C-alpha cells in the first residue's frame, strides 16, 4: 500500500456515499497538498504515519512534499472501474518522490506511449472521480511531466 | 512615481496596492477552428480564432484555479496562511451550490482563517474579484488577497460560440504597493443592464444576441471604462506601453484598440485568444499575465475586462523593478500555450463529457 489515492471502490448505496464523503474530507490534506509525515530521525512517509517505520518513534510531524519525483514503474489501463471510464486509456505509476517515499498515482497530461521509467514528473491536483451526476467531485494528486518556467 | 489621491470617479484605495504575484494555467489540449468547421460544414476560412484550449477529462475551473494560484504564490513567495481572502470569479462552477473558492483555498494551504467566496459576472468575474481584493488590502483589512478568473467555457454545438469557448485562468495575489511587481494607479468600473448574453438556471448553454454583442455591449462598455479611467487620472494612450482587452475573438480587442487610438503593437503581447480562444473569466487576466511576462520596470499597462450583462473594469498599472525576478519563478503564459496537443472533434466530445458512458 503506497498511497491513499487510487481508491477504486465506488459505494452506490446511500450509507456508503455518506461514509465516502467523510472519508474524502478527512483525507483532503494528503490528497490536495501531498501532506505526509516526517520523523525526528529524518525518515519521511507518505501517506502520513503515526509511528516511524524505521525507528518506531511516535509522534510524527506533518510535512508537505515538494511534489517532484521520478517514474519508477507504470501500467496503462484500457478498462476502468466504475467512475473512471472517461479517463480510458490512463496510466498509473509508482513514483519515487525526491524526498524519499514511493507513491502510486495516476499520470495525467501525457499520452501512454510517451511514459517511460525515469521520467521526471510533478504533482498536480486534479479531479480523481465524480460520484455520479449529483454526487461529490473528488479532487486529489496526479502526476504529469514537469512544466518549465520559460519557453 | 505614484500620484497623489485625485478626487474623481476613478477608484483608488487610500493605501497603495498592487500585484505581488501572478500565475496562470491553460489546459494542454487544443481543437482547431478548421476541425469544428469541418464537422458543421462551415467555411474554415472565416473562423474567429485559430484554435481553442480544451480541458482534459480531469480538469475543471477548480483544478485550473489551483494551479494558477500555486503559480501566483511561487512568484510572490508569500506564506499561504497570510492570505486574507480567496475570491474566485467563474461562470463554470463545478458545483451549483458549494464554493469553488474554499476548495482552492484548502489546496493552496490558505485555510482556515480566510474569507472564501465565488464571484460571478460573465467574463469579468475575475477582474471583479481583483477590484474587491484591491479594496480589501487598500483598506488594511488584510495583508494579501487572491483573485482568480477561471473558466471551462462551453458553447452549444454548431453555435458560433463553439469556436471560441475555451478553458484557462489566472490568479493574482494582491498586496501592498511597496511589495508589488505592478502597482495599481487607479481603476474605473462601468456597468449597465444590457442583455447581450445570458443563461438561465438549469440550461446548459447560454443565449447570445449575435450582432447585438458588438456595439452597445462590448465596445460601449470597454471604451467607456478605458476612456473614463484615462481621463480621471490624466493619461493618454501614449502613456501606456501595453493595453489588454477582453478577447471574445481576435478582432474585437484590435477594434477596441483602434477606437481608443492604441496601435496594434501595444495590444499584441497580451493578445492570446487566437491561440487558446476565449477563456471567459480567465481571458483579460491571462492577457494581463502574458503582458507582465514581457513588460519592463516603469512600463504602464492598461487592462480592460468585459462581462456580458454588461460591464467593464479598467485598471491602470505601473510595473516595478520586482517584475524581473518574480516572473522567472513560475511558468510563463507562452509555456502553457506551447504545451499543446491537438485533438479531433471526437476526442473533444469525450473530454467535454458530451458522450454518454452509461
Ligand atoms: Zn524515525
Coordinates of C-alpha atoms and ligand atoms in Angstrom, one line a residue:
Chain A
X1 CA 0.0 0.0 0.0
X2 CA 1.8 3.1 -1.2
X3 CA -0.8 5.9 -1.4
X4 CA -4.4 6.5 -0.5
X5 CA -5.3 8.0 -3.8
X6 CA -6.1 5.2 -6.2
X7 CA -9.3 4.1 -4.5
X8 CA -11.5 2.3 -6.9
X9 CA -14.3 1.4 -4.6
X10 CA -17.5 3.2 -5.5
X11 CA -20.2 2.9 -2.9
X12 CA -23.5 3.4 -4.6
X13 CA -25.9 2.8 -1.7
X14 CA -26.8 5.9 0.5
X15 CA -24.9 4.9 3.7
X16 CA -21.8 4.2 1.6
X17 CA -22.0 7.7 -0.1
X18 CA -22.0 9.4 3.3
X19 CA -19.1 7.3 4.6
X20 CA -17.2 8.1 1.4
X21 CA -17.9 11.9 1.8
X22 CA -16.5 11.9 5.3
X23 CA -13.5 9.7 4.3
X24 CA -12.7 12.0 1.4
X25 CA -12.9 15.0 3.7
X26 CA -10.6 13.5 6.2
X27 CA -8.0 12.8 3.5
X28 CA -8.1 16.2 1.9
X29 CA -4.7 17.5 3.2
X30 CA -2.8 14.5 1.9
X31 CA -4.8 14.4 -1.3
X32 CA -4.7 18.1 -2.2
X33 CA -1.3 19.0 -0.9
X34 CA 0.7 15.8 -0.5
X35 CA 1.0 16.3 3.2
X36 CA 2.8 13.3 4.8
X37 CA 4.9 12.9 7.9
X38 CA 8.5 13.4 9.0
X39 CA 10.3 11.7 11.9
X40 CA 13.0 13.1 14.1
X41 CA 15.3 10.5 12.6
X42 CA 14.8 12.1 9.2
X43 CA 12.5 9.4 7.7
X44 CA 9.6 10.8 5.7
X45 CA 6.4 8.9 5.0
X46 CA 3.5 9.1 2.6
X47 CA 0.7 8.5 3.3
X48 CA 1.1 10.0 6.8
X49 CA 2.0 7.6 9.6
X50 CA 1.6 7.6 13.4
X51 CA 4.8 5.6 14.0
X52 CA 8.1 5.8 12.1
X53 CA 8.6 2.6 10.1
X54 CA 12.4 2.8 10.7
X55 CA 12.9 3.9 14.3
X56 CA 9.4 3.3 15.7
X57 CA 9.4 6.9 17.0
X58 CA 6.0 8.5 17.8
X59 CA 4.6 11.1 17.1
X60 CA 5.4 12.2 13.6
X61 CA 5.3 15.8 12.3
X62 CA 3.3 16.7 9.2
X63 CA 5.3 17.7 6.2
X64 CA 4.3 18.9 2.7
X65 CA 6.2 17.2 -0.1
X66 CA 7.6 19.3 -2.9
X67 CA 5.7 17.1 -5.4
X68 CA 8.6 16.3 -7.7
X69 CA 9.7 12.8 -8.4
X70 CA 10.7 10.1 -11.0
X71 CA 8.6 7.3 -12.6
X72 CA 9.8 4.0 -11.1
X73 CA 7.3 1.7 -12.8
X74 CA 3.9 2.1 -14.6
X75 CA 1.0 0.3 -16.2
X76 CA -1.6 1.6 -18.6
X77 CA -5.3 0.7 -18.1
X78 CA -7.7 0.2 -21.0
X79 CA -10.6 -0.9 -18.9
X80 CA -11.6 1.1 -15.8
X81 CA -13.6 0.6 -12.7
X82 CA -16.9 2.5 -12.4
X83 CA -16.4 6.2 -12.1
X84 CA -13.1 6.2 -14.1
X85 CA -14.4 5.3 -17.5
X86 CA -14.0 8.7 -19.0
X87 CA -10.2 8.6 -18.4
X88 CA -9.5 5.5 -20.5
X89 CA -6.8 4.9 -21.5
X90 CA -4.8 6.1 -18.5
X91 CA -1.5 5.3 -16.9
X92 CA -1.0 4.5 -13.2
X93 CA 2.6 4.8 -12.0
X94 CA 4.8 4.2 -9.0
X95 CA 6.6 7.4 -8.3
X96 CA 9.8 7.8 -6.4
X97 CA 9.4 11.2 -4.7
X98 CA 12.6 13.3 -4.5
X99 CA 12.2 13.4 -0.7
X100 CA 12.1 9.6 -0.3
X101 CA 8.7 7.8 -0.2
X102 CA 7.3 5.9 -3.1
X103 CA 3.7 6.7 -4.1
X104 CA 1.2 5.3 -6.5
X105 CA -0.8 7.7 -8.6
X106 CA -2.5 8.3 -11.9
X107 CA -0.4 10.2 -14.6
X108 CA -2.1 13.0 -16.5
X109 CA -1.4 15.3 -19.4
X110 CA 0.8 12.6 -21.0
X111 CA 0.0 10.0 -23.7
X112 CA 0.5 6.4 -22.6
X113 CA 3.1 5.8 -25.3
X114 CA 5.2 8.7 -24.0
X115 CA 5.5 7.4 -20.5
X116 CA 9.0 6.0 -19.6
X117 CA 10.8 4.7 -16.5
X118 CA 13.0 7.5 -15.1
X119 CA 10.7 10.2 -16.5
X120 CA 10.6 13.4 -14.3
X121 CA 7.2 14.3 -13.0
X122 CA 5.5 16.8 -10.7
X123 CA 2.3 16.6 -8.7
X124 CA -0.9 18.4 -9.8
X125 CA -4.3 18.5 -8.2
X126 CA -7.0 17.1 -10.5
X127 CA -10.4 15.5 -10.5
X128 CA -10.0 11.9 -9.3
X129 CA -13.6 10.9 -9.9
X130 CA -17.1 12.1 -9.7
X131 CA -19.7 10.2 -7.7
X132 CA -22.3 10.2 -10.5
X133 CA -24.0 13.3 -11.9
X134 CA -25.3 14.5 -8.5
X135 CA -22.6 13.3 -6.1
X136 CA -19.3 14.6 -4.7
X137 CA -16.4 15.6 -7.0
X138 CA -13.3 14.1 -5.6
X139 CA -10.0 16.1 -6.1
X140 CA -6.5 14.8 -5.4
X141 CA -3.0 14.4 -6.6
X142 CA -1.9 13.1 -10.0
X143 CA 1.5 13.5 -11.7
X144 CA 2.5 14.9 -15.0
X145 CA 5.7 15.6 -17.0
X146 CA 7.4 18.7 -15.4
X147 CA 6.4 22.0 -17.0
X148 CA 9.3 24.5 -17.1
X149 CA 9.1 28.3 -16.3
X150 CA 10.1 29.8 -19.6
X151 CA 9.9 29.0 -23.3
Chain B
X1 CA 6.3 57.9 -9.3
X2 CA 2.9 57.4 -7.6
X3 CA 0.5 60.2 -7.9
X4 CA -1.4 61.8 -5.1
X5 CA -5.0 60.9 -4.5
X6 CA -7.2 62.6 -7.1
X7 CA -10.8 63.1 -6.4
X8 CA -12.8 61.9 -9.3
X9 CA -14.9 59.0 -10.5
X10 CA -11.9 56.7 -10.6
X11 CA -11.4 54.1 -7.8
X12 CA -8.2 54.0 -5.8
X13 CA -7.6 52.8 -2.3
X14 CA -6.2 55.1 0.3
X15 CA -3.1 53.0 0.6
X16 CA -1.0 51.9 -2.4
X17 CA -1.8 48.4 -3.5
X18 CA -0.7 46.2 -6.4
X19 CA 0.0 42.8 -7.8
X20 CA 2.5 40.9 -5.6
X21 CA 2.3 37.7 -7.6
X22 CA 0.5 36.3 -10.6
X23 CA 0.1 32.8 -12.1
X24 CA -1.8 31.2 -14.9
X25 CA -2.9 27.8 -16.1
X26 CA -4.0 26.7 -19.6
X27 CA -5.0 23.0 -20.3
X28 CA -2.9 21.0 -22.7
X29 CA -5.5 20.2 -25.4
X30 CA -6.5 22.2 -28.4
X31 CA -9.1 21.9 -31.1
X32 CA -8.7 24.0 -34.3
X33 CA -11.4 26.2 -35.7
X34 CA -11.0 24.2 -39.0
X35 CA -11.8 21.0 -37.3
X36 CA -15.0 22.4 -35.8
X37 CA -15.9 24.0 -39.2
X38 CA -15.4 20.6 -40.8
X39 CA -17.9 18.9 -38.6
X40 CA -20.6 21.5 -39.3
X41 CA -19.8 22.2 -42.9
X42 CA -18.8 25.7 -42.3
X43 CA -16.2 27.8 -44.1
X44 CA -12.9 27.1 -42.4
X45 CA -11.5 30.4 -43.8
X46 CA -13.7 32.6 -41.5
X47 CA -13.2 31.0 -38.1
X48 CA -12.8 33.6 -35.2
X49 CA -9.7 32.0 -33.7
X50 CA -7.1 29.5 -35.0
X51 CA -7.7 27.1 -32.1
X52 CA -9.0 27.0 -28.6
X53 CA -7.9 25.2 -25.4
X54 CA -9.9 22.2 -24.3
X55 CA -9.9 21.0 -20.6
X56 CA -8.7 17.4 -20.1
X57 CA -11.1 14.9 -18.6
X58 CA -9.8 15.5 -15.1
X59 CA -9.9 19.3 -15.3
X60 CA -12.5 21.9 -14.3
X61 CA -12.5 25.6 -13.2
X62 CA -11.3 24.5 -9.7
X63 CA -8.2 22.5 -10.9
X64 CA -7.4 25.4 -13.2
X65 CA -7.6 27.7 -10.3
X66 CA -5.5 25.6 -8.0
X67 CA -2.5 25.5 -10.4
X68 CA -2.9 29.3 -11.3
X69 CA -3.0 30.1 -7.5
X70 CA 0.1 27.9 -6.8
X71 CA 2.0 29.7 -9.6
X72 CA 1.0 33.1 -8.2
X73 CA 2.3 32.0 -4.7
X74 CA 5.6 30.8 -6.3
X75 CA 6.1 34.2 -7.8
X76 CA 5.0 36.2 -4.6
X77 CA 6.7 33.8 -2.1
X78 CA 4.1 34.7 0.4
X79 CA 3.1 32.1 3.0
X80 CA -0.5 31.0 2.1
X81 CA -1.7 31.4 5.7
X82 CA -1.2 35.2 5.3
X83 CA -3.8 35.4 2.6
X84 CA -6.9 37.1 4.0
X85 CA -9.3 36.3 1.0
X86 CA -9.5 33.8 -1.8
X87 CA -12.0 35.1 -4.3
X88 CA -12.7 33.0 -7.4
X89 CA -14.5 34.5 -10.4
X90 CA -16.1 32.0 -12.8
X91 CA -19.2 31.2 -14.8
X92 CA -18.4 27.5 -14.9
X93 CA -18.6 26.5 -11.3
X94 CA -18.3 22.7 -10.9
X95 CA -20.9 22.8 -8.2
X96 CA -24.1 24.8 -8.5
X97 CA -24.1 25.1 -4.7
X98 CA -20.7 24.6 -2.9
X99 CA -18.0 27.3 -3.3
X100 CA -15.0 26.7 -5.7
X101 CA -13.0 29.2 -3.6
X102 CA -13.0 27.0 -0.4
X103 CA -11.5 24.1 -2.4
X104 CA -8.9 26.3 -3.9
X105 CA -8.1 27.9 -0.6
X106 CA -7.7 24.4 1.0
X107 CA -5.5 23.1 -1.8
X108 CA -3.0 26.1 -1.5
X109 CA -2.9 25.9 2.3
X110 CA -4.8 29.2 2.9
X111 CA -7.5 27.7 5.2
X112 CA -9.0 28.0 7.7
X113 CA -8.5 31.7 8.7
X114 CA -9.5 33.1 5.3
X115 CA -12.5 34.7 3.6
X116 CA -13.5 32.5 0.6
X117 CA -16.2 33.4 -1.9
X118 CA -17.2 32.9 -5.5
X119 CA -17.8 35.9 -7.8
X120 CA -19.8 36.0 -10.9
X121 CA -20.3 38.5 -13.8
X122 CA -20.0 36.5 -17.0
X123 CA -16.4 37.1 -18.4
X124 CA -15.4 39.8 -16.0
X125 CA -15.8 37.8 -12.7
X126 CA -12.0 37.7 -12.4
X127 CA -11.4 41.4 -12.6
X128 CA -14.4 42.0 -10.3
X129 CA -12.7 39.8 -7.7
X130 CA -9.5 41.8 -8.3
X131 CA -11.3 45.1 -7.6
X132 CA -12.5 43.7 -4.3
X133 CA -9.0 42.5 -3.4
X134 CA -7.5 46.0 -4.0
X135 CA -10.2 47.4 -1.7
X136 CA -9.6 44.8 1.0
X137 CA -5.9 45.3 1.0
X138 CA -6.1 49.1 0.5
X139 CA -8.4 49.4 3.5
X140 CA -6.0 47.5 5.6
X141 CA -8.4 44.7 6.4
X142 CA -5.9 42.1 5.1
X143 CA -2.3 41.9 4.1
X144 CA -2.9 39.8 0.9
X145 CA -5.9 38.8 -1.1
X146 CA -6.1 36.3 -4.0
X147 CA -8.3 37.0 -7.0
X148 CA -8.9 34.3 -9.6
X149 CA -10.5 34.4 -13.1
X150 CA -11.1 30.7 -14.1
X151 CA -13.4 29.0 -16.6
X152 CA -14.1 26.0 -18.7
X153 CA -16.5 27.7 -21.1
X154 CA -18.8 25.7 -23.3
X155 CA -20.7 26.8 -26.4
X156 CA -23.7 25.0 -27.9
X157 CA -22.5 22.6 -30.6
X158 CA -22.7 24.3 -34.1
X159 CA -23.2 27.7 -32.4
X160 CA -20.7 30.4 -33.3
X161 CA -19.5 30.4 -29.6
X162 CA -18.4 26.8 -30.0
X163 CA -15.3 28.0 -32.0
X164 CA -14.1 30.2 -29.1
X165 CA -15.5 29.0 -25.7
X166 CA -12.2 27.8 -24.0
X167 CA -10.6 26.8 -20.7
X168 CA -7.9 28.5 -18.7
X169 CA -7.4 31.0 -15.9
X170 CA -5.2 33.3 -13.9
X171 CA -4.6 34.2 -10.3
X172 CA -3.4 37.5 -8.9
X173 CA -2.1 37.9 -5.3
X174 CA -2.9 41.5 -4.3
X175 CA -0.8 43.2 -1.6
X176 CA 0.8 46.4 -0.6
X177 CA 2.3 48.8 -3.2
X178 CA 5.8 48.5 -1.9
X179 CA 5.8 44.7 -2.3
X180 CA 4.2 44.8 -5.8
X181 CA 5.6 43.9 -9.2
X182 CA 2.9 46.2 -10.7
X183 CA 1.3 49.0 -8.7
X184 CA -2.3 49.9 -9.2
X185 CA -2.5 53.5 -10.3
X186 CA -6.3 53.7 -10.4
X187 CA -9.3 51.7 -11.7
X188 CA -12.7 52.5 -13.2
X189 CA -15.7 50.3 -13.4
X190 CA -18.7 50.7 -15.8
X191 CA -21.9 48.7 -15.9
X192 CA -25.4 48.8 -17.3
X193 CA -28.3 46.4 -17.8
X194 CA -27.5 45.2 -21.3
X195 CA -28.8 41.6 -22.1
X196 CA -26.3 40.6 -24.8
X197 CA -25.6 37.1 -23.4
X198 CA -27.3 35.1 -20.7
X199 CA -28.0 31.6 -19.4
X200 CA -31.0 30.7 -17.3
X201 CA -30.6 28.2 -14.4
X202 CA -30.7 24.5 -15.5
X203 CA -29.8 25.4 -19.1
X204 CA -26.5 24.0 -20.2
X205 CA -25.7 26.6 -22.9
X206 CA -26.0 30.4 -23.0
X207 CA -28.2 32.5 -25.3
X208 CA -26.5 35.4 -27.1
X209 CA -27.7 38.2 -29.3
X210 CA -25.4 37.9 -32.3
X211 CA -24.8 41.4 -33.7
X212 CA -26.1 43.0 -30.5
X213 CA -22.9 41.7 -28.7
X214 CA -20.7 44.2 -30.6
X215 CA -21.6 47.9 -30.5
X216 CA -23.9 48.5 -27.5
X217 CA -22.4 45.8 -25.4
X218 CA -18.6 45.0 -25.8
X219 CA -17.4 48.2 -27.5
X220 CA -19.5 50.6 -25.5
X221 CA -18.5 49.3 -22.1
X222 CA -14.8 48.6 -22.9
X223 CA -14.3 52.1 -24.5
X224 CA -16.2 53.9 -21.8
X225 CA -14.4 52.2 -18.9
X226 CA -11.0 52.8 -20.6
X227 CA -11.5 56.4 -21.6
X228 CA -13.1 57.5 -18.3
X229 CA -10.2 55.9 -16.4
X230 CA -7.6 57.7 -18.6
X231 CA -9.5 61.0 -18.3
X232 CA -9.8 60.7 -14.5
X233 CA -6.1 60.3 -14.0
X234 CA -4.9 62.5 -16.9
X235 CA -3.4 59.8 -19.1
X236 CA -3.5 59.3 -22.8
X237 CA -2.8 56.2 -24.9
X238 CA 0.8 57.5 -25.4
X239 CA 1.4 57.0 -21.6
X240 CA 0.9 53.2 -22.0
X241 CA 3.4 50.7 -23.3
X242 CA 0.7 47.9 -23.3
X243 CA -3.0 47.6 -23.4
X244 CA -5.0 44.4 -22.7
X245 CA -8.7 44.0 -23.6
X246 CA -11.2 41.2 -23.1
X247 CA -10.8 38.9 -26.1
X248 CA -14.0 37.1 -27.2
X249 CA -12.3 36.7 -30.6
X250 CA -9.2 38.1 -32.4
X251 CA -11.0 41.0 -34.0
X252 CA -12.8 42.7 -31.1
X253 CA -9.7 43.7 -29.0
X254 CA -7.9 45.1 -32.0
X255 CA -11.0 47.1 -33.0
X256 CA -11.3 48.5 -29.4
X257 CA -7.7 49.5 -29.6
X258 CA -8.3 51.3 -32.8
X259 CA -11.3 53.2 -31.4
X260 CA -9.2 54.3 -28.4
X261 CA -6.2 55.1 -30.6
X262 CA -3.8 52.5 -29.3
X263 CA -1.6 51.0 -32.1
X264 CA -1.9 47.2 -32.6
X265 CA 1.6 46.5 -31.3
X266 CA 0.6 47.6 -27.8
X267 CA -2.2 45.0 -27.9
X268 CA -0.3 42.1 -29.4
X269 CA 1.8 40.9 -26.4
X270 CA -1.4 40.3 -24.4
X271 CA -3.5 39.0 -27.4
X272 CA -3.7 35.3 -26.7
X273 CA -7.3 34.5 -27.9
X274 CA -6.0 33.5 -31.4
X275 CA -4.1 30.6 -29.8
X276 CA -6.3 29.5 -27.0
X277 CA -9.8 31.1 -27.6
X278 CA -11.9 33.0 -25.2
X279 CA -11.3 31.7 -21.6
X280 CA -14.2 33.9 -20.3
X281 CA -13.3 34.9 -16.7
X282 CA -9.7 33.9 -17.5
X283 CA -9.5 35.9 -20.7
X284 CA -8.4 39.5 -19.9
X285 CA -6.4 38.4 -16.8
X286 CA -4.5 35.8 -18.9
X287 CA -3.8 38.7 -21.3
X288 CA -2.5 40.8 -18.4
X289 CA -0.3 37.9 -17.2
X290 CA 1.1 37.5 -20.7
X291 CA 1.9 41.2 -20.8
X292 CA 3.6 41.1 -17.3
X293 CA 5.7 38.2 -18.7
X294 CA 7.5 40.6 -21.1
X295 CA 7.0 44.1 -19.5
X296 CA 9.8 46.3 -18.2
X297 CA 10.0 48.2 -14.9
X298 CA 8.4 51.6 -15.4
X299 CA 6.0 50.4 -18.1
X300 CA 2.4 51.4 -17.8
X301 CA -0.3 48.8 -18.6
X302 CA -4.0 49.4 -19.2
X303 CA -6.2 46.3 -18.7
X304 CA -9.9 46.4 -19.5
X305 CA -12.2 43.4 -18.9
X306 CA -15.7 42.9 -20.3
X307 CA -18.5 40.8 -18.9
X308 CA -21.8 40.3 -20.7
X309 CA -24.9 41.7 -18.9
X310 CA -22.9 44.1 -19.0
X311 CA -19.8 45.8 -17.6
X312 CA -16.1 46.5 -17.8
X313 CA -13.4 47.0 -15.2
X314 CA -10.4 49.1 -16.3
X315 CA -7.1 49.2 -14.4
X316 CA -4.0 51.3 -14.8
X317 CA -0.8 49.6 -13.6
X318 CA 2.8 50.7 -13.3
X319 CA 5.3 47.9 -13.5
X320 CA 8.1 47.9 -10.8
X321 CA 11.6 46.6 -10.6
X322 CA 10.3 43.5 -8.8
X323 CA 8.9 42.1 -12.1
X324 CA 12.3 40.9 -13.4
X325 CA 13.0 38.3 -10.6
X326 CA 9.4 37.2 -9.8
X327 CA 8.3 36.4 -13.4
X328 CA 11.1 33.8 -13.6
X329 CA 9.7 31.8 -10.7
X330 CA 6.6 30.2 -12.4
X331 CA 5.6 29.1 -16.0
X332 CA 5.1 32.0 -18.4
X333 CA 1.8 32.1 -20.4
X334 CA 3.8 31.2 -23.6
X335 CA 4.9 27.9 -21.9
X336 CA 1.4 26.8 -21.4
X337 CA 0.4 28.0 -24.9
X338 CA 3.2 26.0 -26.5
X339 CA 2.4 22.9 -24.4
X340 CA -0.3 21.7 -26.8
X341 CA -1.8 18.5 -28.1
X342 CA -4.3 18.9 -30.9
X343 CA -7.4 16.7 -30.6
X344 CA -10.1 16.0 -33.2
X345 CA -13.8 16.6 -32.7
X346 CA -14.5 13.1 -31.3
X347 CA -11.9 13.4 -28.5
X348 CA -13.1 16.9 -27.9
X349 CA -16.6 15.5 -27.2
X350 CA -15.2 12.8 -25.0
X351 CA -13.2 15.4 -22.9
X352 CA -16.1 17.8 -22.6
X353 CA -18.3 14.9 -21.4
X354 CA -20.7 15.1 -24.3
X355 CA -20.6 11.3 -24.6
X356 CA -22.9 9.2 -22.5
X357 CA -20.8 6.5 -20.9
X358 CA -23.5 4.6 -19.1
Ligands
LIG1 ZN1 12.2 7.7 12.6

